[in-house]
Phi, psi and omega in degrees: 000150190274103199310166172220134166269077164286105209240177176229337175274113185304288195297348186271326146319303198271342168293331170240058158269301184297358169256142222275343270208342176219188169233126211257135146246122167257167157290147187261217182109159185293163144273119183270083186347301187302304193285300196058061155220191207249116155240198179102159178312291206280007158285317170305298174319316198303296194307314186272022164224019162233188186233148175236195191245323174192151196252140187246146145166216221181150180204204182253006169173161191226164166192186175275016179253061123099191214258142168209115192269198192216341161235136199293339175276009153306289236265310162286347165293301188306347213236281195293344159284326172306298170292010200247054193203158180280305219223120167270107164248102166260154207246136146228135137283177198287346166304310208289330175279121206104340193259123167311090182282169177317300197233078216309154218229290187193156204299178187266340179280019166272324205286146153272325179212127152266123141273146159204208164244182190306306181321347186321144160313133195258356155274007154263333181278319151335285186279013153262356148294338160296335164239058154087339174288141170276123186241083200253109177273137167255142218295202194254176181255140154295000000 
């Protein structure tokens, strides 16, 4: 079976175009410059209607009141990606833990696996291991 890449994101599209090996769907929807990613009502639609096995993506900060961004045309694609998926994976470097973004995305009982690196706090990655998120530090480069 082909693996399939459902994206919103131009570089996350053109990066797995060249492996001969998945199949990229993008999502239609406007370009959001700043980002170079598809957002808008026909991005959103794209989302609520298929199913995936799990969503990779990011955001501008976790704590313990939950995931919060910074951008706001984000935030119903991320919502509509959370539901169409088995598995929730978000990416933070250790910048990103604690800190309060602009807009709140979703409570931590959305998440399933965080990555982060090592530098993480480590009484925040304790209690989001406590409540059951799996927290995968990656390792560091020499």
């Amino acid at each position: 079976k082909t693996p399939q890449i459902i994206t919103n994101s131009l570089p996350v599209a053109n990066l797995f175009t060249g492996a001969s090996r998945s199949e990229v769907l993008l999502s239609g929807g406007v370009i959001y410059p700043r980002l170079v990613v598809l957002v808008g009502p026909l991005a959103v639609e794209a989302f609520n209607k298929i199913h995936a096995d799990a969503a990779i993506m990011s955001a501008g900060g976790i704590c313990l009141e939950g995931i919060t961004n910074s951008h706001g045309l984000l935030i119903d694609i991320q919502l509509a990606m959370i539901r169409a998926v088995q598995k929730v994976i978000f990416c933070f470097d250790h910048t990103k833990f604690g800190r309060q973004s602009v807009l709140p995305l979703c409570d931590l009982d959305c998440l399933d696996t965080i990555v982060t690196d090592s530098q993480a706090p480590p009484a925040l990655v304790q209690s989001l291991r406590a409540r059951d998120i799996d927290v995968v530090l990656a390792p560091t480069e020499a």
